[in-house]
GROMACS .gro file of C-alpha atoms in nm:
model
  181
    1GLU     CA    1 -10.397  14.000   3.711
    2MET     CA    2 -10.200  13.673   3.705
    3ASP     CA    3 -10.483  13.506   3.899
    4TRP     CA    4 -10.731  13.643   3.645
    5TYR     CA    5 -10.526  13.501   3.355
    6GLU     CA    6 -10.493  13.163   3.524
    7ALA     CA    7 -10.871  13.145   3.574
    8PHE     CA    8 -10.931  13.277   3.220
    9ASN     CA    9 -10.702  13.007   3.083
   10LYS     CA   10 -10.882  12.730   3.272
   11LYS     CA   11 -11.217  12.857   3.146
   12THR     CA   12 -11.118  12.909   2.781
   13THR     CA   13 -10.828  12.693   2.661
   14LYS     CA   14 -10.718  12.467   2.945
   15SER     CA   15 -10.359  12.492   2.823
   16SER     CA   16 -10.078  12.481   3.075
   17PHE     CA   17 -10.012  12.789   3.288
   18ASP     CA   18  -9.653  12.881   3.378
   19PRO     CA   19  -9.640  13.134   3.664
   20SER     CA   20  -9.278  13.226   3.575
   21ILE     CA   21  -9.408  13.400   3.261
   22CYS     CA   22  -9.513  13.709   3.451
   23TRP     CA   23  -9.263  13.985   3.374
   24ASP     CA   24  -9.402  14.283   3.182
   25LEU     CA   25  -9.193  14.467   2.923
   26PRO     CA   26  -9.205  14.843   2.995
   27ASP     CA   27  -9.370  15.055   2.724
   28LYS     CA   28  -9.036  15.227   2.659
   29GLY     CA   29  -8.683  15.242   2.791
   30THR     CA   30  -8.324  15.301   2.690
   31GLY     CA   31  -8.295  15.208   2.325
   32PHE     CA   32  -8.649  15.079   2.267
   33ALA     CA   33  -9.019  15.147   2.246
   34ALA     CA   34  -9.297  14.887   2.251
   35TYR     CA   35  -9.571  14.869   1.990
   36ASN     CA   36  -9.918  14.709   1.989
   37ILE     CA   37  -9.933  14.748   2.366
   38ASP     CA   38 -10.224  14.551   2.516
   39ASP     CA   39 -10.369  14.503   2.168
   40LEU     CA   40 -10.565  14.195   2.275
   41LYS     CA   41 -10.773  14.393   2.526
   42GLY     CA   42 -11.138  14.307   2.483
   43LYS     CA   43 -11.072  14.027   2.235
   44LYS     CA   44 -11.217  13.687   2.317
   45GLY     CA   45 -11.301  13.802   2.672
   46ASP     CA   46 -10.950  13.925   2.760
   47VAL     CA   47 -10.998  14.208   3.012
   48TYR     CA   48 -10.636  14.328   3.009
   49GLY     CA   49 -10.495  14.237   2.667
   50TYR     CA   50 -10.142  14.173   2.791
   51ASP     CA   51  -9.911  14.006   2.540
   52GLN     CA   52  -9.575  14.163   2.618
   53ILE     CA   53  -9.507  13.933   2.910
   54GLY     CA   54  -9.203  13.710   2.936
   55THR     CA   55  -8.981  13.526   3.176
   56LYS     CA   56  -8.749  13.742   3.384
   57GLU     CA   57  -8.454  13.622   3.176
   58THR     CA   58  -8.626  13.721   2.849
   59ILE     CA   59  -8.726  14.067   2.966
   60ASP     CA   60  -8.379  14.128   3.112
   61THR     CA   61  -8.222  14.013   2.783
   62MET     CA   62  -8.448  14.242   2.579
   63LEU     CA   63  -8.353  14.537   2.800
   64ARG     CA   64  -7.981  14.455   2.763
   65ILE     CA   65  -8.016  14.422   2.384
   66ALA     CA   66  -8.180  14.766   2.368
   67GLU     CA   67  -7.913  14.920   2.592
   68ALA     CA   68  -7.634  14.773   2.377
   69TRP     CA   69  -7.811  14.893   2.062
   70HIS     CA   70  -7.851  15.242   2.211
   71LYS     CA   71  -7.475  15.275   2.264
   72SER     CA   72  -7.418  15.251   1.888
   73HIS     CA   73  -7.745  15.401   1.764
   74PRO     CA   74  -7.891  15.645   2.019
   75ASP     CA   75  -8.112  15.798   1.747
   76ARG     CA   76  -8.274  15.467   1.639
   77LEU     CA   77  -8.499  15.287   1.883
   78LEU     CA   78  -8.566  14.916   1.858
   79GLN     CA   79  -8.939  14.850   1.834
   80TYR     CA   80  -9.045  14.551   2.043
   81GLY     CA   81  -9.378  14.379   1.984
   82ASP     CA   82  -9.542  14.061   2.111
   83ILE     CA   83  -9.377  13.828   2.360
   84SER     CA   84  -9.627  13.603   2.545
   85ARG     CA   85  -9.944  13.637   2.745
   86PRO     CA   86  -9.931  13.597   3.124
   87GLY     CA   87  -9.860  13.238   3.218
   88GLY     CA   88  -9.782  13.157   2.855
   89ILE     CA   89 -10.147  13.095   2.773
   90ASP     CA   90 -10.260  13.063   2.411
   91THR     CA   91 -10.220  13.376   2.204
   92PRO     CA   92 -10.501  13.414   1.952
   93ASP     CA   93 -10.295  13.619   1.706
   94HIS     CA   94  -9.963  13.435   1.733
   95GLN     CA   95  -9.847  13.077   1.711
   96GLY     CA   96  -9.552  12.976   1.925
   97HIS     CA   97  -9.542  13.270   2.164
   98GLN     CA   98  -9.634  13.066   2.470
   99ASN     CA   99  -9.299  13.007   2.641
  100GLY     CA  100  -9.209  13.362   2.744
  101ALA     CA  101  -8.878  13.339   2.552
  102ILE     CA  102  -8.987  13.457   2.206
  103PHE     CA  103  -9.028  13.819   2.105
  104ASP     CA  104  -9.090  14.027   1.795
  105ILE     CA  105  -8.894  14.328   1.664
  106ARG     CA  106  -8.979  14.551   1.372
  107PRO     CA  107  -8.718  14.586   1.096
  108LEU     CA  108  -8.506  14.898   1.132
  109ARG     CA  109  -8.604  15.208   0.942
  110ASN     CA  110  -8.388  15.462   0.758
  111ASP     CA  111  -8.552  15.737   0.961
  112SER     CA  112  -8.624  15.764   1.332
  113LYS     CA  113  -9.002  15.713   1.305
  114LEU     CA  114  -9.173  15.455   1.522
  115GLU     CA  115  -9.400  15.318   1.254
  116LYS     CA  116  -9.461  14.979   1.102
  117LEU     CA  117  -9.322  14.898   0.763
  118THR     CA  118  -9.398  14.588   0.562
  119LEU     CA  119  -9.144  14.458   0.312
  120ASP     CA  120  -9.259  14.347  -0.029
  121SER     CA  121  -9.178  13.996  -0.153
  122ASN     CA  122  -8.836  14.120  -0.271
  123GLY     CA  123  -8.754  14.256   0.074
  124ASN     CA  124  -8.798  14.619  -0.019
  125HIS     CA  125  -8.967  14.922   0.136
  126PRO     CA  126  -8.864  15.286   0.085
  127ASN     CA  127  -8.801  15.333   0.460
  128TYR     CA  128  -8.630  15.000   0.529
  129ASP     CA  129  -8.268  15.002   0.643
  130ARG     CA  130  -8.142  14.653   0.569
  131GLU     CA  131  -7.789  14.720   0.693
  132LEU     CA  132  -7.913  14.838   1.034
  133THR     CA  133  -8.149  14.541   1.051
  134LYS     CA  134  -7.859  14.305   0.975
  135GLU     CA  135  -7.652  14.477   1.244
  136CYS     CA  136  -7.935  14.433   1.495
  137ILE     CA  137  -7.979  14.064   1.407
  138THR     CA  138  -7.602  14.013   1.437
  139LEU     CA  139  -7.603  14.179   1.782
  140ILE     CA  140  -7.890  13.962   1.902
  141LYS     CA  141  -7.737  13.640   1.773
  142GLY     CA  142  -7.377  13.714   1.865
  143SER     CA  143  -7.401  13.881   2.204
  144PHE     CA  144  -7.732  13.745   2.327
  145LYS     CA  145  -7.729  13.393   2.183
  146ALA     CA  146  -8.063  13.386   2.004
  147ARG     CA  147  -8.134  13.029   1.890
  148LYS     CA  148  -8.337  13.118   1.584
  149ILE     CA  149  -8.479  13.422   1.404
  150LEU     CA  150  -8.771  13.413   1.162
  151PHE     CA  151  -8.775  13.691   0.903
  152ASN     CA  152  -8.880  13.701   0.540
  153ASP     CA  153  -8.630  13.944   0.388
  154PRO     CA  154  -8.507  13.731   0.094
  155VAL     CA  155  -8.181  13.928   0.072
  156ILE     CA  156  -8.094  13.846   0.434
  157LEU     CA  157  -8.207  13.486   0.384
  158ARG     CA  158  -7.960  13.448   0.096
  159ASP     CA  159  -7.674  13.610   0.290
  160SER     CA  160  -7.432  13.336   0.403
  161ALA     CA  161  -7.366  13.521   0.730
  162PHE     CA  162  -7.728  13.457   0.836
  163LYS     CA  163  -7.811  13.119   0.681
  164SER     CA  164  -7.760  12.915   0.997
  165PHE     CA  165  -8.002  13.110   1.218
  166VAL     CA  166  -8.239  13.329   1.010
  167PHE     CA  167  -8.522  13.137   0.849
  168LYS     CA  168  -8.821  13.212   0.626
  169SER     CA  169  -9.160  13.182   0.790
  170ASP     CA  170  -9.527  13.258   0.735
  171PRO     CA  171  -9.623  13.584   0.558
  172SER     CA  172  -9.654  13.782   0.882
  173HIS     CA  173  -9.276  13.797   0.910
  174PHE     CA  174  -9.243  14.066   0.643
  175ASN     CA  175  -9.319  14.336   0.903
  176HIS     CA  176  -9.125  14.204   1.202
  177PHE     CA  177  -8.871  13.945   1.292
  178HIS     CA  178  -8.935  13.678   1.549
  179VAL     CA  179  -8.652  13.606   1.794
  180GLU     CA  180  -8.630  13.278   1.987
  181LEU     CA  181  -8.395  13.282   2.286
   0.00000   0.00000   0.00000
């Protein structure tokens, strides 16, 4: 599959190809479940649709984050989304996900459902648990040294505890936050 993606990249975008971006996030594990699995399959000639591929360090970090989260919240899974495509090739539905060290997480819910929620412009949704989301962001930044997080919850953006590393971004970041390791 990596050979296919390298050839696909040469044929379509001619961007650089990094063979270290080859580690696949499992569909589920302790403390997490993945969403939008292989959602690029069939789009723009992509046979496999893989976009939950990272460097070994990123995947290991994501697994450790989920395990740490599970110790405190065994009833609330983290929901991991896009990382990169194999080799870090261009991602048609995401800017900036080419280095294998960026991943998406859905905001935490006030129930245990594994469903998307999209915050309104005030940062509200009936099933959104802001306090759990803040706890998750704090865990990722504090214990796992995330460099930057993009998320459009205006309440979190105004919170002085998050001002130095949580930033507003394009409108897509109302339904997930983007973590840069």
